[in-house]
Tab-separated table of C-alpha atoms and ligand atoms in Angstrom:
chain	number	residue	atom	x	y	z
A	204	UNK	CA	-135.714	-94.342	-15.267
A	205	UNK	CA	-135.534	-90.443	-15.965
A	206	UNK	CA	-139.046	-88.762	-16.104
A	207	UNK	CA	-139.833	-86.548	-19.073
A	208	UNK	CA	-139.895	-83.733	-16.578
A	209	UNK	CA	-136.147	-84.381	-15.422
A	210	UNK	CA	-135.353	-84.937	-19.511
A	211	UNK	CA	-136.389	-81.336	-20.233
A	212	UNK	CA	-134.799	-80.071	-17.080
A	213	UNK	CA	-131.607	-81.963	-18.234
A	214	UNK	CA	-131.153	-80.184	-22.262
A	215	UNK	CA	-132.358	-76.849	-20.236
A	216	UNK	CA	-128.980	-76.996	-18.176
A	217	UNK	CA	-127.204	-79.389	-20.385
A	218	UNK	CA	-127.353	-76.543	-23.145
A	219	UNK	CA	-128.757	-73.181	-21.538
A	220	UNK	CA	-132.004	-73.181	-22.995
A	221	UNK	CA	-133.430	-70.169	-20.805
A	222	UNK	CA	-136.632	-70.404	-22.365
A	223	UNK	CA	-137.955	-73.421	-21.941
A	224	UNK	CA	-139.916	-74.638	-18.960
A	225	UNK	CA	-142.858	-72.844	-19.528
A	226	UNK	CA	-146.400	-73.044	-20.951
A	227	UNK	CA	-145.111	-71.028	-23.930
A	228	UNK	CA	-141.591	-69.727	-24.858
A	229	UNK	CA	-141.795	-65.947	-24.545
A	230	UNK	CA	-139.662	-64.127	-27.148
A	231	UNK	CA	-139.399	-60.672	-27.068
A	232	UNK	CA	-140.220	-58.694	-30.549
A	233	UNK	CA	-140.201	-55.088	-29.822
A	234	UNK	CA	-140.774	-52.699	-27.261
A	235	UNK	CA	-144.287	-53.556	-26.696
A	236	UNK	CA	-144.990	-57.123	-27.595
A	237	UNK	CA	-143.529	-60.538	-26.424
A	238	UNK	CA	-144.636	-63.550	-28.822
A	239	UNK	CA	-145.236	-66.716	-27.432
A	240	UNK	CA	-144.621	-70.009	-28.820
A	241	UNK	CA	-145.756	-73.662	-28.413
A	242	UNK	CA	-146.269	-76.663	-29.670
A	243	UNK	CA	-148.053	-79.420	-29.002
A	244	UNK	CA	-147.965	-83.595	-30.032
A	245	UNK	CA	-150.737	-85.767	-30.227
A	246	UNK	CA	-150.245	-89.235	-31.346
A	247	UNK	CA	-153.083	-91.774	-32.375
A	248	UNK	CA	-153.338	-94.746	-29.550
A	249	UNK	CA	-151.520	-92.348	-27.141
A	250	UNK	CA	-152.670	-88.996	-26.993
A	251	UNK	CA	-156.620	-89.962	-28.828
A	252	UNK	CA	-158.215	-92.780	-30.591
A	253	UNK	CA	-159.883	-92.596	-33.551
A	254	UNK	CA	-162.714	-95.113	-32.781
A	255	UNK	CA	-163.760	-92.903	-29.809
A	256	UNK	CA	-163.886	-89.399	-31.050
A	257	UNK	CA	-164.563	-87.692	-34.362
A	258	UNK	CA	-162.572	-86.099	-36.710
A	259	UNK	CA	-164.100	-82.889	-36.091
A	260	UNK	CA	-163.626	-83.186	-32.350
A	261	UNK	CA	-159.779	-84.779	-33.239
A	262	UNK	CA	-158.938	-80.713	-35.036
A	263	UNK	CA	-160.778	-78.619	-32.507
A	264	UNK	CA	-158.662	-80.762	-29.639
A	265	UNK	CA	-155.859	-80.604	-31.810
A	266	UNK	CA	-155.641	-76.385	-31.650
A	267	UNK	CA	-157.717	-76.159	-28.196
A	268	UNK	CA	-154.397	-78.120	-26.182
A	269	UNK	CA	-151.734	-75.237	-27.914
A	270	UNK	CA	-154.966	-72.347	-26.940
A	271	UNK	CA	-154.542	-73.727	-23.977
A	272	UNK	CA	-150.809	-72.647	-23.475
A	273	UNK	CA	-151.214	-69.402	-24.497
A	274	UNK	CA	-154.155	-68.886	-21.762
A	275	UNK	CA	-151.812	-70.424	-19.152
A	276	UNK	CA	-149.531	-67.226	-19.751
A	277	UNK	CA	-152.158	-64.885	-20.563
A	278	UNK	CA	-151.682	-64.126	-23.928
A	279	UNK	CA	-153.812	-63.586	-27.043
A	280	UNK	CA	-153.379	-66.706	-29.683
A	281	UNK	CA	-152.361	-65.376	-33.244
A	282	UNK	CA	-151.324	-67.760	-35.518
A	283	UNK	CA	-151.406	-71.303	-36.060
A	284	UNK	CA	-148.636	-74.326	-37.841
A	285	UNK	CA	-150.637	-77.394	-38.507
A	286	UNK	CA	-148.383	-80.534	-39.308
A	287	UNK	CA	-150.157	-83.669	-40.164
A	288	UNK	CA	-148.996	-87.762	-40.670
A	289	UNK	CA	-151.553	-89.406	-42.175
A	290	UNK	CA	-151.970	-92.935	-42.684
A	291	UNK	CA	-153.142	-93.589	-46.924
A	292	UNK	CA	-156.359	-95.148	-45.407
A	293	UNK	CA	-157.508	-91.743	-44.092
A	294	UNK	CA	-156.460	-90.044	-47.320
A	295	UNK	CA	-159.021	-91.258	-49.293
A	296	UNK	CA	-162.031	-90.615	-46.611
A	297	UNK	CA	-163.296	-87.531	-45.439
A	298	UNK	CA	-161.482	-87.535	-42.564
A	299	UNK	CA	-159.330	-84.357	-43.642
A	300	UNK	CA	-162.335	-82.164	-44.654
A	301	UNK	CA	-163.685	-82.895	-41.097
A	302	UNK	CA	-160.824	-82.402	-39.167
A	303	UNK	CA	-160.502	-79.108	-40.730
A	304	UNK	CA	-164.022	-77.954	-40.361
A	305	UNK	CA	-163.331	-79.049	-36.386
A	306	UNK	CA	-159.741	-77.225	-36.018
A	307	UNK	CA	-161.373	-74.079	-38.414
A	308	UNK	CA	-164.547	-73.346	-36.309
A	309	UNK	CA	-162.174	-73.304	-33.037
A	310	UNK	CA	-159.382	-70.865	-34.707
A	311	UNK	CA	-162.641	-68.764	-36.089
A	312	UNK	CA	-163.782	-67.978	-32.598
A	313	UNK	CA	-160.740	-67.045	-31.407
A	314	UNK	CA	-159.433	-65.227	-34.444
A	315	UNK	CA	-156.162	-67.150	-35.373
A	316	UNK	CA	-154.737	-67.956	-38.478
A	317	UNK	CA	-153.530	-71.071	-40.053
A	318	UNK	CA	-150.614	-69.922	-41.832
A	319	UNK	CA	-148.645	-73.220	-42.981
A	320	UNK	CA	-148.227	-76.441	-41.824
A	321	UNK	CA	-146.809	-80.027	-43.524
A	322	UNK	CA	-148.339	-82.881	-44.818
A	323	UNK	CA	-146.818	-86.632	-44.877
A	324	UNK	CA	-147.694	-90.464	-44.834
A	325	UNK	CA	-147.415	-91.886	-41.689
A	326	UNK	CA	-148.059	-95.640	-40.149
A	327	UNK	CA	-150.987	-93.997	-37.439
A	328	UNK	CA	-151.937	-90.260	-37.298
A	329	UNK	CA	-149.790	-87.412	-36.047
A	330	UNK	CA	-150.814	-83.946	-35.537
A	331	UNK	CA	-148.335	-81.560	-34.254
A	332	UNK	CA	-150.045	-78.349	-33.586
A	333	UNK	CA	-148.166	-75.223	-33.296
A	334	UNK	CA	-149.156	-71.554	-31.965
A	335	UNK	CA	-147.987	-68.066	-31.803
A	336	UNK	CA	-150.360	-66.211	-29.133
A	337	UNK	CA	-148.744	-62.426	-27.967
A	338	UNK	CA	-148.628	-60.467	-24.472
A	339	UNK	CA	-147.623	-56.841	-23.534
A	340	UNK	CA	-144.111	-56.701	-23.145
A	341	UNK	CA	-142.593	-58.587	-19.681
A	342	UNK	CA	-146.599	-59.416	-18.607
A	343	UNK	CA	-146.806	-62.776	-19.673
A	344	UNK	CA	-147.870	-65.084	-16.707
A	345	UNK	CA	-145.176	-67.347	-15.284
A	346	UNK	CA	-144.758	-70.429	-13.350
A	347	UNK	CA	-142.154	-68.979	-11.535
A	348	UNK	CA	-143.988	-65.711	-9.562
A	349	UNK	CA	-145.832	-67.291	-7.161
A	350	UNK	CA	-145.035	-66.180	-3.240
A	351	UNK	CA	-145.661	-67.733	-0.053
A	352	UNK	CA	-149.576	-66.235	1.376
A	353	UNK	CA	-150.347	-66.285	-2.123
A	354	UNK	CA	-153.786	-68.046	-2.487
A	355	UNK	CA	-154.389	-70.874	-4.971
A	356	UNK	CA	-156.871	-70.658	-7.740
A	357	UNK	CA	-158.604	-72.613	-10.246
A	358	UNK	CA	-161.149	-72.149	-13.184
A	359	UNK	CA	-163.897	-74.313	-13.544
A	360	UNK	CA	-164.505	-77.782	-12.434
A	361	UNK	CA	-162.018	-80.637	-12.480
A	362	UNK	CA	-162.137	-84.413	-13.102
A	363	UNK	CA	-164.427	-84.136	-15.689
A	364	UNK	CA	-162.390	-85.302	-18.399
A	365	UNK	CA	-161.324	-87.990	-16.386
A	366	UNK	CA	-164.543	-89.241	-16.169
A	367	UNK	CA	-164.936	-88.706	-19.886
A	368	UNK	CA	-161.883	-91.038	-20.346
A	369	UNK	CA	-162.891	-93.771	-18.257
A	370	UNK	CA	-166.473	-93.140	-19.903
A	371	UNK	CA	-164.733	-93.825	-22.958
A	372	UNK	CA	-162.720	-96.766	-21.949
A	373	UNK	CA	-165.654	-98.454	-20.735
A	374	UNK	CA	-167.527	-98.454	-24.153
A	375	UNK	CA	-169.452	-95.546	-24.310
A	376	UNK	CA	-169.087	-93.473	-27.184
A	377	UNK	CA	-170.154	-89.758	-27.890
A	378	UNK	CA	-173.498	-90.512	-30.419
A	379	UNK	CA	-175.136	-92.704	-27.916
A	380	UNK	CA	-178.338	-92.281	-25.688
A	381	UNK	CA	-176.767	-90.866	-22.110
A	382	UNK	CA	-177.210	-88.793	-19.388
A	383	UNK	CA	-176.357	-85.245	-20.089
A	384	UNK	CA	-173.647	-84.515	-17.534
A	385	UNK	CA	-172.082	-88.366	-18.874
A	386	UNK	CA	-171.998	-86.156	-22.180
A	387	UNK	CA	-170.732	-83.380	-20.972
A	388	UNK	CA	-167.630	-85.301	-19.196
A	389	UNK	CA	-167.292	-87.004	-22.715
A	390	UNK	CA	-166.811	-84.300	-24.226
A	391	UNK	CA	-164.716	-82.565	-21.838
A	392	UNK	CA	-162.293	-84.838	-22.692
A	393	UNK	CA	-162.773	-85.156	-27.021
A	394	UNK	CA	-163.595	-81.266	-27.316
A	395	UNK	CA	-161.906	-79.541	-24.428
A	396	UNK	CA	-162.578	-75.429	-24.194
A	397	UNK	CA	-159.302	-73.607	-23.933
A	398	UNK	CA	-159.658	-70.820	-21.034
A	399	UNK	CA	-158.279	-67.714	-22.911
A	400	UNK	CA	-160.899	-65.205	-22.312
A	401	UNK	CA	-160.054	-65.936	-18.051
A	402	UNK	CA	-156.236	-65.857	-18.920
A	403	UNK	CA	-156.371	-62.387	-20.351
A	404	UNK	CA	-158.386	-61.053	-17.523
A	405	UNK	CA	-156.132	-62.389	-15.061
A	406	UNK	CA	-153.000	-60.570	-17.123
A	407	UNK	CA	-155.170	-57.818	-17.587
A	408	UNK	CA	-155.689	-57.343	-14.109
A	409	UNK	CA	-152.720	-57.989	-13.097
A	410	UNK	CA	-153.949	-60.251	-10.767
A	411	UNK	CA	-152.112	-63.959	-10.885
A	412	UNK	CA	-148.898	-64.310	-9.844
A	413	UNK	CA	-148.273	-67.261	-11.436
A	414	UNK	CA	-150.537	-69.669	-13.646
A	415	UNK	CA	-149.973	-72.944	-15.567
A	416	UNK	CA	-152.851	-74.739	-17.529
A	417	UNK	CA	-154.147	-78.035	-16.202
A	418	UNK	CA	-153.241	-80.613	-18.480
A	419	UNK	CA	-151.794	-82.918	-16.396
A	420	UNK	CA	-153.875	-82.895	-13.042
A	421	UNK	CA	-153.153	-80.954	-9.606
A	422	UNK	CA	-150.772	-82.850	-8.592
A	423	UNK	CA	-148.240	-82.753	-11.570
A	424	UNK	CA	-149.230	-78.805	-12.449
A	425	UNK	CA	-149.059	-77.567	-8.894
A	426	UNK	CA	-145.717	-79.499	-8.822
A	427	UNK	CA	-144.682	-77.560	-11.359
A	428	UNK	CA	-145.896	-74.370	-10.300
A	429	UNK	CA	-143.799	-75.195	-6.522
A	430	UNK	CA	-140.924	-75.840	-8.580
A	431	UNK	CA	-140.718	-72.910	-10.882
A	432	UNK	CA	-141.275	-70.866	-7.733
A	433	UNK	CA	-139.532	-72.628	-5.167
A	434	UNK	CA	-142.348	-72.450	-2.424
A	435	UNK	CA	-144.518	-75.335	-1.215
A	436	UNK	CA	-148.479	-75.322	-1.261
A	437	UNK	CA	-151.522	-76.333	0.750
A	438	UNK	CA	-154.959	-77.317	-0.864
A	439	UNK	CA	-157.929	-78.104	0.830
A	440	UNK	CA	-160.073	-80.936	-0.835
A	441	UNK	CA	-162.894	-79.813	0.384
A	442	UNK	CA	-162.572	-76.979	-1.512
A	443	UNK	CA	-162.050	-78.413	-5.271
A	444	UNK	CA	-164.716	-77.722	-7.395
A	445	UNK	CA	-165.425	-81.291	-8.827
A	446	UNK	CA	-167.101	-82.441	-12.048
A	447	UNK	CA	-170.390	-84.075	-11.398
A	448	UNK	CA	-170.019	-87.389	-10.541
A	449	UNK	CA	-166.367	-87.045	-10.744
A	450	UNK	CA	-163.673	-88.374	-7.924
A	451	UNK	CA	-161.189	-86.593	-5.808
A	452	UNK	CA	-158.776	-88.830	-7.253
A	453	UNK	CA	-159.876	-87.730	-10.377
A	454	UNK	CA	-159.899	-83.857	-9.683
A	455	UNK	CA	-156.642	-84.372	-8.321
A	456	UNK	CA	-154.999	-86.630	-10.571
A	457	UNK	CA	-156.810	-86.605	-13.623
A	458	UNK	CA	-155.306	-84.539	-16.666
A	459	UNK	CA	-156.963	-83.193	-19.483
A	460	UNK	CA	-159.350	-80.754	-18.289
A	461	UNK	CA	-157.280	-77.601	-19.458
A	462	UNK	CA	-158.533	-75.003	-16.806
A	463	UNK	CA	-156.166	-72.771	-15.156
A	464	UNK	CA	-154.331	-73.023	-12.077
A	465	UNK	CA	-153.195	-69.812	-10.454
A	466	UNK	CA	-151.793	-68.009	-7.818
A	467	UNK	CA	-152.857	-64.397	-6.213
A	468	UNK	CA	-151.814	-61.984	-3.991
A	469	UNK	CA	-154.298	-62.205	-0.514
A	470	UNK	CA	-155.890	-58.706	-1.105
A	471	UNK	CA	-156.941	-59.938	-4.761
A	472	UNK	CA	-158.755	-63.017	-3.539
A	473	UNK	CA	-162.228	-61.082	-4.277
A	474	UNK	CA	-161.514	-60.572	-8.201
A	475	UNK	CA	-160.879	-63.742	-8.676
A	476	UNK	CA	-163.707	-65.082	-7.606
A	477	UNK	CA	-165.201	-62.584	-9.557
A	478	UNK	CA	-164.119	-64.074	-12.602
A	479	UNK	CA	-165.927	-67.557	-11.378
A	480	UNK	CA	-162.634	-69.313	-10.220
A	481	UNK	CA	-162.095	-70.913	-6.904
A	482	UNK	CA	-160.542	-70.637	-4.447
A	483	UNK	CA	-158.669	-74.049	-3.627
A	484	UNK	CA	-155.647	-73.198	-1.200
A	485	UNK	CA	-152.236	-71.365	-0.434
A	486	UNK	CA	-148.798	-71.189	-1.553
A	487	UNK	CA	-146.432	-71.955	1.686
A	488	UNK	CA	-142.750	-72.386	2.547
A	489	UNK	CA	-140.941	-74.550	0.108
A	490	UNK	CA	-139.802	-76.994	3.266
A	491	UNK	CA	-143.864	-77.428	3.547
A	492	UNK	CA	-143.760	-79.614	0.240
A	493	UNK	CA	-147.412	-79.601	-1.332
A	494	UNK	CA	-149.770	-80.812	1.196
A	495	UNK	CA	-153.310	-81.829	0.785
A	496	UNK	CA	-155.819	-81.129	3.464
A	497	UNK	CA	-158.433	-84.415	3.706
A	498	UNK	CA	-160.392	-84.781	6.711
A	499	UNK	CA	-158.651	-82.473	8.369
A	500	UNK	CA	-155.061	-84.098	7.948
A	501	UNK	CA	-152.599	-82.964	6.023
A	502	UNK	CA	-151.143	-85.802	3.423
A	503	UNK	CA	-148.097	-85.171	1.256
A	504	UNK	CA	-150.429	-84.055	-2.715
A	505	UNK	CA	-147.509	-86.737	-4.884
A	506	UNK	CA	-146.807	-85.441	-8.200
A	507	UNK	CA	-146.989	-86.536	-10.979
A	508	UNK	CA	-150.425	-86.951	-12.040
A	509	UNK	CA	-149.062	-87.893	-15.108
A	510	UNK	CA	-145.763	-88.624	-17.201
A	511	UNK	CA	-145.442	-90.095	-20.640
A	512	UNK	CA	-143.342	-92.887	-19.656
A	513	UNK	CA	-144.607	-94.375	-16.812
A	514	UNK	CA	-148.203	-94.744	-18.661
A	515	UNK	CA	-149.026	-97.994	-19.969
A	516	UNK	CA	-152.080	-97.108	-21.111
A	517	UNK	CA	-152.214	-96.658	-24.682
A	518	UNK	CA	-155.307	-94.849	-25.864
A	519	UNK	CA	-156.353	-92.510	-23.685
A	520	UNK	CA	-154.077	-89.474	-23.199
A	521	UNK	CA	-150.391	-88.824	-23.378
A	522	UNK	CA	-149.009	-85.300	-22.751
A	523	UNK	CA	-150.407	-82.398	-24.106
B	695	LIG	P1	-147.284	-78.389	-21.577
B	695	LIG	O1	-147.904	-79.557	-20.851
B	695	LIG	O2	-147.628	-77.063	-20.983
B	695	LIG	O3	-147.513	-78.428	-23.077
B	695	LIG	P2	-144.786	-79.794	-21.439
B	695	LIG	O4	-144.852	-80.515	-20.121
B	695	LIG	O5	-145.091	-80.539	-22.683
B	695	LIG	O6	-145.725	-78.489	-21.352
B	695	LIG	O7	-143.381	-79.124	-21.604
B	695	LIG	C1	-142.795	-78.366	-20.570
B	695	LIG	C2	-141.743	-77.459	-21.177
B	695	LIG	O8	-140.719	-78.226	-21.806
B	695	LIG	C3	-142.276	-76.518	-22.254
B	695	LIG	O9	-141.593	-75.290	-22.128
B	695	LIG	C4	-141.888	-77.232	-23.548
B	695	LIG	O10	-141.716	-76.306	-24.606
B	695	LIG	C5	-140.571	-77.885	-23.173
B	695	LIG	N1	-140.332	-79.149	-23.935
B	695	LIG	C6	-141.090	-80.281	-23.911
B	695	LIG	N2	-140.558	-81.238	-24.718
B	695	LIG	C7	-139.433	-80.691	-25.261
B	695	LIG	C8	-138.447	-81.161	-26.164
B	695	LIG	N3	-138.503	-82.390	-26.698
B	695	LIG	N4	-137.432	-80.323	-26.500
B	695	LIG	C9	-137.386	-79.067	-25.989
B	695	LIG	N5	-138.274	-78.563	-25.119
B	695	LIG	C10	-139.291	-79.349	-24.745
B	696	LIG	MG1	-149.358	-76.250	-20.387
């Protein structure tokens, strides 16, 4: 069965849709400024569940995936479409009021604007989140720039809303008595931060080559990144920055924890690691493939970490 990946590469040359394939479609308005779109689906029993977050978690994750996006290609978000199915038992709880306070304090600290949206009954909850971010004209960061020697960075620390999903699945829940870092990993994956203040700096700077958010683990985004760019990659495990108490497995397979992957030029390696992001490996030859060093062998890094239709599992996470 076709992937979702080969799907969207399939309309793309089925009907010449140059710009999709990125984190955010990047449409040139004038001289100076390129707008960037996305958009972003999050179904109830796929993408969350209700019983194990909180409406004000649900909005700020809601507009935090789509911030995401726009950090992935360095841009500034803007504006905000908020579409909504709601099932008539929600309708007459609070639910709304706190989902907005949750999706309002996010947009408030990084100055966008809801400006329109649509409202409709639905058997379980939809949100489709939609957002305009801008870049200087022809900066935006790509999948697609990334060069052999280039070194391989990410924000962060990974796994940790892995471990937050398996925290979830095995009955904890967000109000109870727990260890502080079991919190944190909770809600890394209920209240995720979107990286936009680091994906600016690296545009600003000029310093990434290429950059994709990590919503889908390593393995899937680096994939992508290889692709986009036709080159192959190296990454040394021992180098990940992992979550406490988090896995490789999860750090290299686990999605959801919305930090930035990137590429940069050798001579740059020093200002990124001024920005707090590490350094994790190198972009190689494309007939490399993507490699993962682990005790000191190198093991073919499979993607994907994760596709919509090859989960069973319903309740955790689908693709953001
Ligand atoms: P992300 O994880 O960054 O949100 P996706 O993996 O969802 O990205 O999508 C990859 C690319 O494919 C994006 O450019 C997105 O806009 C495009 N895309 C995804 N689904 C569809 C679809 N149903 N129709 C058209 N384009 C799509
Ligand atoms: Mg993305």
């Amino acid at each position: 069965m076709r992937s979702e990946f080969d799907f969207i590469n399939y309309i793309k040359e089925r009907h010449k849709l140059k710009a999709i394939g990125d984190d955010c479609s990047v449409i040139p308005t004038d001289g100076l400024t390129d707008q960037l779109f996305t958009v972003d689906l999050l179904i109830e029993n796929v993408d969350f569940r209700l019983d194990w977050t909180t409406p004000s978690f649900l909005g700020h994750k809601a507009l935090a995936v789509s911030l995401s996006d726009v950090a992935a290609m360095g841009g500034t978000p803007k504006f905000a479409l908020l579409s909504l199915g709601l099932p008539a038992s929600l309708w007459k709880t609070s639910f709304l009021d706190e989902f907005y306070e949750g999706w309002h304090s996010l947009a408030a600290s990084h100055g966008v604007d809801l400006v329109g949206g649509d409202i409709s009954k639905a058997g379980e909850l939809v949100i489709d989140s939609f957002v305009i971010g801008e870049a200087p004209r022809g900066k935006a960061l790509l999948r697609s720039g990334a060069k052999p020697g280039d070194l391989i960075f990410v924000s962060g620390a990974l796994g940790g809303a892995s471990l937050g999903l398996s925290l979830l699945e095995s009955g904890v829940r967000p109000g109870d008595e727990i260890a502080d870092f079991h919190r944190e990993a909770i809600l890394r994956q209920l209240k995720p931060t979107p990286q936009v203040a680091i994906g600016k700096s690296l545009l600003e700077n000029q310093l990434a080559t290429s950059a994709i958010d990590l919503s889908d683990g390593i393995s899937s985004d680096l994939f992508h990144i290889c692709q986009a760019s036709n080159v192959g990659a190296i990454v040394d495990a021992s180098n990940l920055p992992i979550a406490k108490e988090g896995t490789l497995e999860m750090a290299l397979n686990g999605g959801e924890d919305f930090e930035l992957l990137f590429t940069v030029p050798p001579e740059r390696r020093l200002d990124a690691q001024h920005l707090g992001c590490t350094h994790i490996g190198e972009i190689a030859d494309t007939s490399d493939g993507i490699l993962v060093k682990l005790d000191g062998e190198l093991r073919p890094l499979l993607p994907p970490g994760f596709e919509h239709f090859r989960s069973e599992m319903a309740g955790g996470r689908g693709d953001t």
